[in-house]
Amino acid sequence: MFESLSVPGLGSVVAGTALLGFLCGTLGTFAVLRKQSLMGDAISHACLPGLILAFLLFNSKESWALMLGAGISGTIATMVILGISRFSRVKEDSALAITLSVFFGFGLMLLTWVQRRPDAAQAGLARFLFGQAATLLDRDVWLLATIAIPCLITVFIFWKQFQLVCFDRSFAQSLGFRVFFIDVLLSLLLVMVIVAGLETVGVVLMSALLVAPAVAARQWTNKLEIMAILAGVFGAFSGIAGAVLSNIGKTSIPTGPVIVLFITLIVFLSILFAPARGIVWLQFKHWRDSKVLQLDSVLSNLLNLAREHSGKQNGHSMAMLKGISSNPSGVPRSVHKLLEMGLVSEVDKGLYIPTSKGAEYLNEKTSHMGAPLK
Amino acid sequence: MTGLNDKKMEFALEINDLTVSYKDKPVLWDIDLEIPQGALVGIVGPNGAGKTTLIKSILGLLKPVAGSAKILGLEIDQGIKKIAYVPQRGSVDWDFPATVFDVVQMGTYGKLGWLRRPGIKEKKLTKEALEKVGMLELAHRQISQLSGGQQQRVFLARALVQHAEIYLMDEPFQGVDSTTEQSIVELLRELRNQGATALVVHHDLQTVKDYFDWVVLLNVRKIAAGPVSEVFTETNLKLAFGSRVSLGE
Amino acid sequence: MTQAQLEIQLLAMATAVACSLCGVFLVLRRMSLLSDAISHTVLIGIVIAFFLTGDMASPWLLVGATTAGVFTVLLVESLQKTGVVREDAAIGLVFPALFSIAVLLISIYSKNVHLDMDAVLVGKIALTPLPSRRLEFGGYDFGPKSLALMIAIIIVNIGFIILFFKELKVSTFDPAFSKAIGFNPYWIHLGLVLSVSTTAVASFDAVGSILVVALMAAPAATAYLLTDKLSIMLVWSCIIGMLCAVLGYWLAHFLDASIAGSMATVAGILFGLTFFFAPERGLFSVWQRAKIRDRKFKLALLLVHLTHHEGTIRELEECNIESLHLHLRWNEYETRSVAFEAVESFCASQENKVLRLTPKGRIIALESLQIGTNLS
């Protein structure tokens, strides 16, 4: 069905990674907003023992069985993490680190015990760690879809609850919502997404796929709906780009890392160049604001001088203005600009007064200062 | 004051023997309160006196060690639908991706149940509430770009949109410019005149007499509660705050 | 026990001790996840150093990896400084990116050389006793290189801790204060990061990155549940670390499984046991004490309740032993039990169905009221 592209099987890889990318981006939005960015990393590592036990129990390497095992393991890990930080003085970061490494180590122990070999150079483990997007089959994509679609539908149905609880938990409770169940639901969805993603990008890179699209998307919008969808789009795009790029040419390189680098690039660009929140933009605005501030302050100084010396026609020199300015070197430029704007006029060689237009301009500015806006 | 002699009229809030503890220490000890409907009630007390805890217990956000709260004669899980909560501004991350409109609209979610999404009716209610607090022009502004007073108005609008009978507010005047403060007080008076009740945790003793009909003096125990003119006295204040306080009249 | 087995265990214990020492500060400063990040990103340092030197056993690998570790932390911090990325998100962005670069470099440029990626993650501690890995000097065999390295690191870590103990303590528990006394906590932070990086890198060869995370988090967290004093916590942490090493080794031996994995598992078990059964902070102990406290509290509350309502119109109803539980919202059985206790201890007396305070009870009630309020 997906044989349309030149490399056999590429179609399903692309479809799979696109779908996964979208799913991770969308769900990752909530994780990031709840400050649980690294929960994804911990849970992904913690899926290993479940994976191995499922393999032992069902004696099969069928994806669905492994995913079920991974899911149970991940869910238990979630409860352990929350339990540790809630019921003891050990804080959440330590709880995450402990759960992550202990579960993973336990899985490792199981794996090597099962294989009866003390070293872990197993294809199985490598696959778990790094994923094998490159070998996604149609069948795998359908399986992915059976996880992804219910997840996305759930997010759609419970959208307002998720938004509410992420923003203001106690207010949500005061409206009568059962916040505990919403938390549980979100956690379960996260586990499902992680389990789905393990096969494609592997453990190590899972956290990037959950965190990066959301961080990037936040830079471009202030509305949650758009952020989630945009995160999904970024994720899908990275997935596709990663899948395609890693399979170009004769030698193929692992897909997971390429996907991650792509999304990291998107984040990087977003942090720098997004309007309103991008660093470059903010610097520019800061520079521009300080120019305006400078302009206003020179004009206002001139006005004050004119008021103090009631003969308005006298005018004041550049040197005078420089003397009372906190940024003397910028004064000539400001005066020049003010002349251009007609807010100031030159009554005599080198002497300046504010015009009536200038006085009006400043008046308007100060009256708008009533309600301070950040 | 309406309803004091009318036996059919429920108390807005009826609190009995409410005791809440945190670890080993009591935060609220055996509180008995009967708040009448249609009153503007201020709750004052020193830091750590349990004021926020009282609010949270009424809302069912905290479980008491003993005692109960009734809202208009109903148990908490029923009565909570009749209350609108205005939490402290600091309880929320204002960098969350939401506009003023989004936040106020959240106030309508309670009546939508689990599945319905906000529709035309909810949008209309939201607009009306925004208008009331003077924030309609800023409806599409990102909430991180608001001043303290504007943030407070947003929270208030979010409560107004619920058309509740009781308003619980936690330090709404903290860090707010005086224009906003005055408009909020005006709004509260308007609500009271329409029959609603407002319970406000308040930090500024100087303004209690101007703003409130009733006052509750709290310091883990209930020190006193009743009409401001009767209860807001030097004696009671000293009991609540210790000898360092005075009204400075 | 053969010499080989002994050497492996010694290395495991040394690694555990080195990691636990760092771990204590990571746990206390809520930086545990940094060890996770660093343990992934050192790969890129190793890779770059390897490309530059072409030698898998070069000490430059250690330098490269440590640099990568420090670089990671600096990158995370600068991301946070932009103001648009929170700390946890910053970590989650940086380490996968760096790790991906490393993996790509490896797969593109070193198809010929066997850079065993699994080994980085899980280590090769079983190979410790091999001849190629021994430290030989002047004809004497000083034991495995990695053991020597690890001991050196332990000494450096202990040195760092002893030298800067006061500063570590202050900057960990009260960073604002340390600034006030003129000492910039950032230097300690940097020192700690350096220490974590070197320790992590040195440990990889033996136990791999995952176990490093475990050893830097679990023993310290376990110790945290056992004591309040920093110095004792450090000692406990090392002891528990060594236990993990030894028990883990024998578990692996018995099951014929991965040593690193078993050590991590044992670390988890020890933590779990402490979590539930530690004398003061263990969950069971806390629950027990809470029950007793709760009981005392309820008794005091009952007495206070009686003081509030005695002599009032509603006394008959509020203090009636039949309806008491309805007012206090306790379950009936518990209410009777508390009332019974009150009467038995002469704090209250029962007349018909109504409870009344005795003088003794009144004193206790008033005392409780005083404790409850914070009158100046």
mmCIF file of C-alpha atoms in Angstrom, chain C residues 32-259:
data_model
loop_
_atom_site.group_PDB
_atom_site.id
_atom_site.type_symbol
_atom_site.label_atom_id
_atom_site.label_comp_id
_atom_site.label_asym_id
_atom_site.label_seq_id
_atom_site.Cartn_x
_atom_site.Cartn_y
_atom_site.Cartn_z
ATOM 1 C CA SER C 32 19.746 14.132 39.903
ATOM 2 C CA LEU C 33 18.617 14.311 36.324
ATOM 3 C CA LEU C 34 21.781 16.058 35.363
ATOM 4 C CA SER C 35 23.564 12.752 35.858
ATOM 5 C CA ASP C 36 21.135 11.221 33.383
ATOM 6 C CA ALA C 37 21.866 13.953 30.884
ATOM 7 C CA ILE C 38 25.617 13.847 31.373
ATOM 8 C CA SER C 39 25.716 10.095 31.154
ATOM 9 C CA HIS C 40 24.224 10.316 27.689
ATOM 10 C CA THR C 41 26.174 13.254 26.382
ATOM 11 C CA VAL C 42 29.625 12.072 27.358
ATOM 12 C CA LEU C 43 29.326 9.810 24.382
ATOM 13 C CA ILE C 44 29.904 12.735 22.108
ATOM 14 C CA GLY C 45 32.979 13.733 24.046
ATOM 15 C CA ILE C 46 34.326 10.224 23.754
ATOM 16 C CA VAL C 47 33.543 10.103 20.060
ATOM 17 C CA ILE C 48 35.242 13.396 19.268
ATOM 18 C CA ALA C 49 38.260 12.536 21.349
ATOM 19 C CA PHE C 50 38.448 9.188 19.641
ATOM 20 C CA PHE C 51 38.333 10.778 16.231
ATOM 21 C CA LEU C 52 41.104 13.131 17.198
ATOM 22 C CA THR C 53 43.386 10.552 18.732
ATOM 23 C CA GLY C 54 42.359 7.398 16.932
ATOM 24 C CA ASP C 55 43.003 5.477 20.102
ATOM 25 C CA MET C 56 40.293 3.805 22.112
ATOM 26 C CA ALA C 57 42.408 3.622 25.215
ATOM 27 C CA SER C 58 43.697 7.159 25.152
ATOM 28 C CA PRO C 59 43.316 9.197 28.300
ATOM 29 C CA TRP C 60 42.120 12.023 26.107
ATOM 30 C CA LEU C 61 38.849 10.220 25.935
ATOM 31 C CA LEU C 62 38.436 10.957 29.595
ATOM 32 C CA VAL C 63 39.207 14.595 29.023
ATOM 33 C CA GLY C 64 36.902 14.797 26.035
ATOM 34 C CA ALA C 65 34.078 13.162 27.874
ATOM 35 C CA THR C 66 34.452 15.382 30.905
ATOM 36 C CA THR C 67 34.425 18.438 28.685
ATOM 37 C CA ALA C 68 31.261 17.175 27.080
ATOM 38 C CA GLY C 69 29.718 16.832 30.506
ATOM 39 C CA VAL C 70 30.528 20.365 31.508
ATOM 40 C CA PHE C 71 29.467 21.631 28.126
ATOM 41 C CA THR C 72 26.108 19.939 28.558
ATOM 42 C CA VAL C 73 25.447 21.719 31.801
ATOM 43 C CA LEU C 74 26.459 25.078 30.393
ATOM 44 C CA LEU C 75 24.230 24.540 27.398
ATOM 45 C CA VAL C 76 21.277 23.639 29.602
ATOM 46 C CA GLU C 77 21.816 26.704 31.720
ATOM 47 C CA SER C 78 22.089 29.069 28.800
ATOM 48 C CA LEU C 79 18.877 27.661 27.402
ATOM 49 C CA GLN C 80 17.170 28.380 30.693
ATOM 50 C CA LYS C 81 18.523 31.894 30.674
ATOM 51 C CA THR C 82 16.679 32.689 27.469
ATOM 52 C CA GLY C 83 13.591 32.642 29.598
ATOM 53 C CA VAL C 84 11.537 30.595 27.203
ATOM 54 C CA VAL C 85 12.623 27.128 28.260
ATOM 55 C CA ARG C 86 12.234 25.675 31.729
ATOM 56 C CA GLU C 87 14.927 23.632 33.369
ATOM 57 C CA ASP C 88 13.398 20.231 32.881
ATOM 58 C CA ALA C 89 12.580 20.953 29.269
ATOM 59 C CA ALA C 90 16.078 22.290 28.677
ATOM 60 C CA ILE C 91 17.639 19.034 29.834
ATOM 61 C CA GLY C 92 15.217 17.066 27.694
ATOM 62 C CA LEU C 93 16.277 19.068 24.662
ATOM 63 C CA VAL C 94 20.016 19.123 25.096
ATOM 64 C CA PHE C 95 21.001 15.581 25.837
ATOM 65 C CA PRO C 96 19.059 13.803 23.103
ATOM 66 C CA ALA C 97 20.424 16.277 20.575
ATOM 67 C CA LEU C 98 24.018 15.758 21.646
ATOM 68 C CA PHE C 99 23.536 12.041 21.891
ATOM 69 C CA SER C 100 22.052 11.942 18.410
ATOM 70 C CA ILE C 101 25.011 13.816 17.005
ATOM 71 C CA ALA C 102 27.286 11.269 18.611
ATOM 72 C CA VAL C 103 25.349 8.330 17.227
ATOM 73 C CA LEU C 104 25.335 9.831 13.758
ATOM 74 C CA LEU C 105 29.052 10.564 13.847
ATOM 75 C CA ILE C 106 29.693 7.018 14.853
ATOM 76 C CA SER C 107 27.555 5.479 12.198
ATOM 77 C CA ILE C 108 28.846 7.689 9.428
ATOM 78 C CA TYR C 109 32.526 7.741 10.172
ATOM 79 C CA SER C 110 33.449 4.681 12.054
ATOM 80 C CA LYS C 111 31.909 1.769 10.335
ATOM 81 C CA ASN C 112 35.267 0.100 10.517
ATOM 82 C CA VAL C 113 35.893 0.530 14.163
ATOM 83 C CA HIS C 114 33.811 -1.301 16.620
ATOM 84 C CA LEU C 115 32.533 1.305 18.982
ATOM 85 C CA ASP C 116 30.283 -0.783 21.035
ATOM 86 C CA MET C 117 27.369 1.453 21.880
ATOM 87 C CA ASP C 118 25.817 -0.978 24.209
ATOM 88 C CA ALA C 119 28.983 -0.989 26.189
ATOM 89 C CA VAL C 120 28.702 2.693 26.785
ATOM 90 C CA LEU C 121 25.310 2.196 28.247
ATOM 91 C CA VAL C 122 25.909 -0.918 30.217
ATOM 92 C CA GLY C 123 29.638 -1.176 30.671
ATOM 93 C CA LYS C 124 31.986 -4.101 30.596
ATOM 94 C CA ILE C 125 32.828 -4.608 34.189
ATOM 95 C CA ALA C 126 33.254 -8.311 33.659
ATOM 96 C CA LEU C 127 36.314 -7.641 31.586
ATOM 97 C CA THR C 128 38.078 -5.840 34.377
ATOM 98 C CA PRO C 129 40.600 -8.522 35.303
ATOM 99 C CA LEU C 130 41.865 -8.953 31.751
ATOM 100 C CA PRO C 131 45.573 -8.524 31.148
ATOM 101 C CA SER C 132 45.122 -5.784 28.570
ATOM 102 C CA ARG C 133 43.420 -3.646 31.136
ATOM 103 C CA ARG C 134 45.933 -3.823 33.886
ATOM 104 C CA LEU C 135 48.102 -1.135 35.270
ATOM 105 C CA GLU C 136 51.627 -2.288 34.956
ATOM 106 C CA PHE C 137 54.511 -0.295 36.173
ATOM 107 C CA GLY C 138 58.080 -1.281 36.734
ATOM 108 C CA GLY C 139 57.211 -4.917 36.402
ATOM 109 C CA TYR C 140 54.617 -4.829 39.134
ATOM 110 C CA ASP C 141 51.025 -5.495 38.538
ATOM 111 C CA PHE C 142 48.963 -2.891 40.334
ATOM 112 C CA GLY C 143 45.678 -4.338 39.387
ATOM 113 C CA PRO C 144 43.153 -3.243 36.839
ATOM 114 C CA LYS C 145 43.592 0.216 35.347
ATOM 115 C CA SER C 146 40.016 1.074 35.939
ATOM 116 C CA LEU C 147 40.327 0.308 39.624
ATOM 117 C CA ALA C 148 43.323 2.573 39.910
ATOM 118 C CA LEU C 149 41.494 5.317 38.074
ATOM 119 C CA MET C 150 38.430 4.927 40.211
ATOM 120 C CA ILE C 151 40.393 5.076 43.430
ATOM 121 C CA ALA C 152 42.067 8.221 42.191
ATOM 122 C CA ILE C 153 38.675 9.729 41.544
ATOM 123 C CA ILE C 154 37.421 8.757 44.956
ATOM 124 C CA ILE C 155 40.370 10.492 46.503
ATOM 125 C CA VAL C 156 39.733 13.605 44.431
ATOM 126 C CA ASN C 157 36.042 13.586 45.309
ATOM 127 C CA ILE C 158 36.683 13.095 48.999
ATOM 128 C CA GLY C 159 39.287 15.822 48.821
ATOM 129 C CA PHE C 160 36.848 18.180 47.200
ATOM 130 C CA ILE C 161 34.219 17.442 49.785
ATOM 131 C CA ILE C 162 36.512 17.844 52.759
ATOM 132 C CA LEU C 163 38.130 20.984 51.435
ATOM 133 C CA PHE C 164 34.904 22.703 50.610
ATOM 134 C CA PHE C 165 32.600 21.096 53.102
ATOM 135 C CA LYS C 166 31.365 24.344 54.582
ATOM 136 C CA GLU C 167 30.795 25.913 51.204
ATOM 137 C CA LEU C 168 29.054 22.827 49.901
ATOM 138 C CA LYS C 169 26.804 22.759 52.898
ATOM 139 C CA VAL C 170 25.850 26.402 52.756
ATOM 140 C CA SER C 171 25.354 26.586 49.025
ATOM 141 C CA THR C 172 23.244 23.444 49.084
ATOM 142 C CA PHE C 173 20.905 24.376 51.887
ATOM 143 C CA ASP C 174 20.823 28.116 51.662
ATOM 144 C CA PRO C 175 22.183 29.550 48.428
ATOM 145 C CA ALA C 176 20.851 33.011 49.181
ATOM 146 C CA PHE C 177 22.713 33.076 52.436
ATOM 147 C CA SER C 178 25.946 32.018 50.841
ATOM 148 C CA LYS C 179 25.700 34.984 48.501
ATOM 149 C CA ALA C 180 25.098 37.195 51.488
ATOM 150 C CA ILE C 181 28.295 36.059 53.147
ATOM 151 C CA GLY C 182 30.180 36.914 50.016
ATOM 152 C CA PHE C 183 30.654 33.497 48.589
ATOM 153 C CA ASN C 184 29.382 32.856 45.091
ATOM 154 C CA PRO C 185 27.661 29.464 45.036
ATOM 155 C CA TYR C 186 28.250 29.167 41.323
ATOM 156 C CA TRP C 187 31.815 27.989 41.797
ATOM 157 C CA ILE C 188 30.713 25.134 43.938
ATOM 158 C CA HIS C 189 28.109 24.315 41.351
ATOM 159 C CA LEU C 190 30.760 24.198 38.672
ATOM 160 C CA GLY C 191 33.023 22.094 40.830
ATOM 161 C CA LEU C 192 30.231 19.665 41.420
ATOM 162 C CA VAL C 193 29.467 19.441 37.717
ATOM 163 C CA LEU C 194 33.094 18.757 36.976
ATOM 164 C CA SER C 195 33.186 16.091 39.616
ATOM 165 C CA VAL C 196 30.034 14.432 38.310
ATOM 166 C CA SER C 197 31.356 14.429 34.774
ATOM 167 C CA THR C 198 34.681 12.885 35.621
ATOM 168 C CA THR C 199 33.155 10.322 37.904
ATOM 169 C CA ALA C 200 30.507 9.430 35.347
ATOM 170 C CA VAL C 201 33.014 9.043 32.570
ATOM 171 C CA ALA C 202 35.364 6.953 34.616
ATOM 172 C CA SER C 203 32.481 4.746 35.641
ATOM 173 C CA PHE C 204 31.214 4.116 32.177
ATOM 174 C CA ASP C 205 33.899 1.761 31.215
ATOM 175 C CA ALA C 206 32.953 -0.435 34.076
ATOM 176 C CA VAL C 207 29.296 -0.084 34.644
ATOM 177 C CA GLY C 208 27.860 1.926 31.810
ATOM 178 C CA SER C 209 25.771 5.061 31.925
ATOM 179 C CA ILE C 210 22.537 3.639 33.230
ATOM 180 C CA LEU C 211 24.117 2.242 36.334
ATOM 181 C CA VAL C 212 25.919 5.508 36.889
ATOM 182 C CA VAL C 213 22.550 7.190 37.103
ATOM 183 C CA ALA C 214 21.372 4.538 39.529
ATOM 184 C CA LEU C 215 24.450 4.822 41.711
ATOM 185 C CA MET C 216 24.276 8.567 41.787
ATOM 186 C CA ALA C 217 20.646 8.605 42.762
ATOM 187 C CA ALA C 218 19.624 5.549 44.747
ATOM 188 C CA PRO C 219 22.220 5.218 47.524
ATOM 189 C CA ALA C 220 22.078 8.939 48.217
ATOM 190 C CA ALA C 221 18.291 8.999 48.251
ATOM 191 C CA THR C 222 18.287 5.975 50.530
ATOM 192 C CA ALA C 223 20.707 7.716 52.861
ATOM 193 C CA TYR C 224 18.488 10.805 52.738
ATOM 194 C CA LEU C 225 15.751 8.735 54.316
ATOM 195 C CA LEU C 226 18.037 7.647 57.103
ATOM 196 C CA THR C 227 19.517 10.833 58.445
ATOM 197 C CA ASP C 228 19.372 14.584 58.593
ATOM 198 C CA LYS C 229 23.038 15.315 58.853
ATOM 199 C CA LEU C 230 25.073 15.858 55.716
ATOM 200 C CA SER C 231 28.173 14.080 56.970
ATOM 201 C CA ILE C 232 26.249 11.014 58.056
ATOM 202 C CA MET C 233 24.367 11.015 54.801
ATOM 203 C CA LEU C 234 27.666 10.847 52.940
ATOM 204 C CA VAL C 235 28.810 7.900 55.008
ATOM 205 C CA TRP C 236 25.546 6.012 54.681
ATOM 206 C CA SER C 237 25.525 6.676 50.971
ATOM 207 C CA CYS C 238 28.925 5.052 50.533
ATOM 208 C CA ILE C 239 27.989 2.067 52.664
ATOM 209 C CA ILE C 240 24.790 1.484 50.735
ATOM 210 C CA GLY C 241 26.670 1.925 47.487
ATOM 211 C CA MET C 242 29.149 -0.741 48.495
ATOM 212 C CA LEU C 243 26.325 -3.057 49.476
ATOM 213 C CA CYS C 244 24.788 -2.599 46.054
ATOM 214 C CA ALA C 245 28.082 -3.467 44.495
ATOM 215 C CA VAL C 246 28.719 -6.642 46.431
ATOM 216 C CA LEU C 247 25.163 -7.940 46.565
ATOM 217 C CA GLY C 248 24.674 -7.003 42.944
ATOM 218 C CA TYR C 249 27.751 -8.878 41.919
ATOM 219 C CA TRP C 250 26.710 -12.057 43.653
ATOM 220 C CA LEU C 251 23.183 -11.809 42.342
ATOM 221 C CA ALA C 252 24.557 -11.539 38.829
ATOM 222 C CA HIS C 253 26.877 -14.408 39.516
ATOM 223 C CA PHE C 254 24.045 -16.549 40.755
ATOM 224 C CA LEU C 255 21.721 -15.747 37.882
ATOM 225 C CA ASP C 256 24.416 -15.492 35.266
ATOM 226 C CA ALA C 257 23.129 -12.060 34.377
ATOM 227 C CA SER C 258 24.465 -8.565 33.790
ATOM 228 C CA ILE C 259 26.417 -7.228 36.722
#
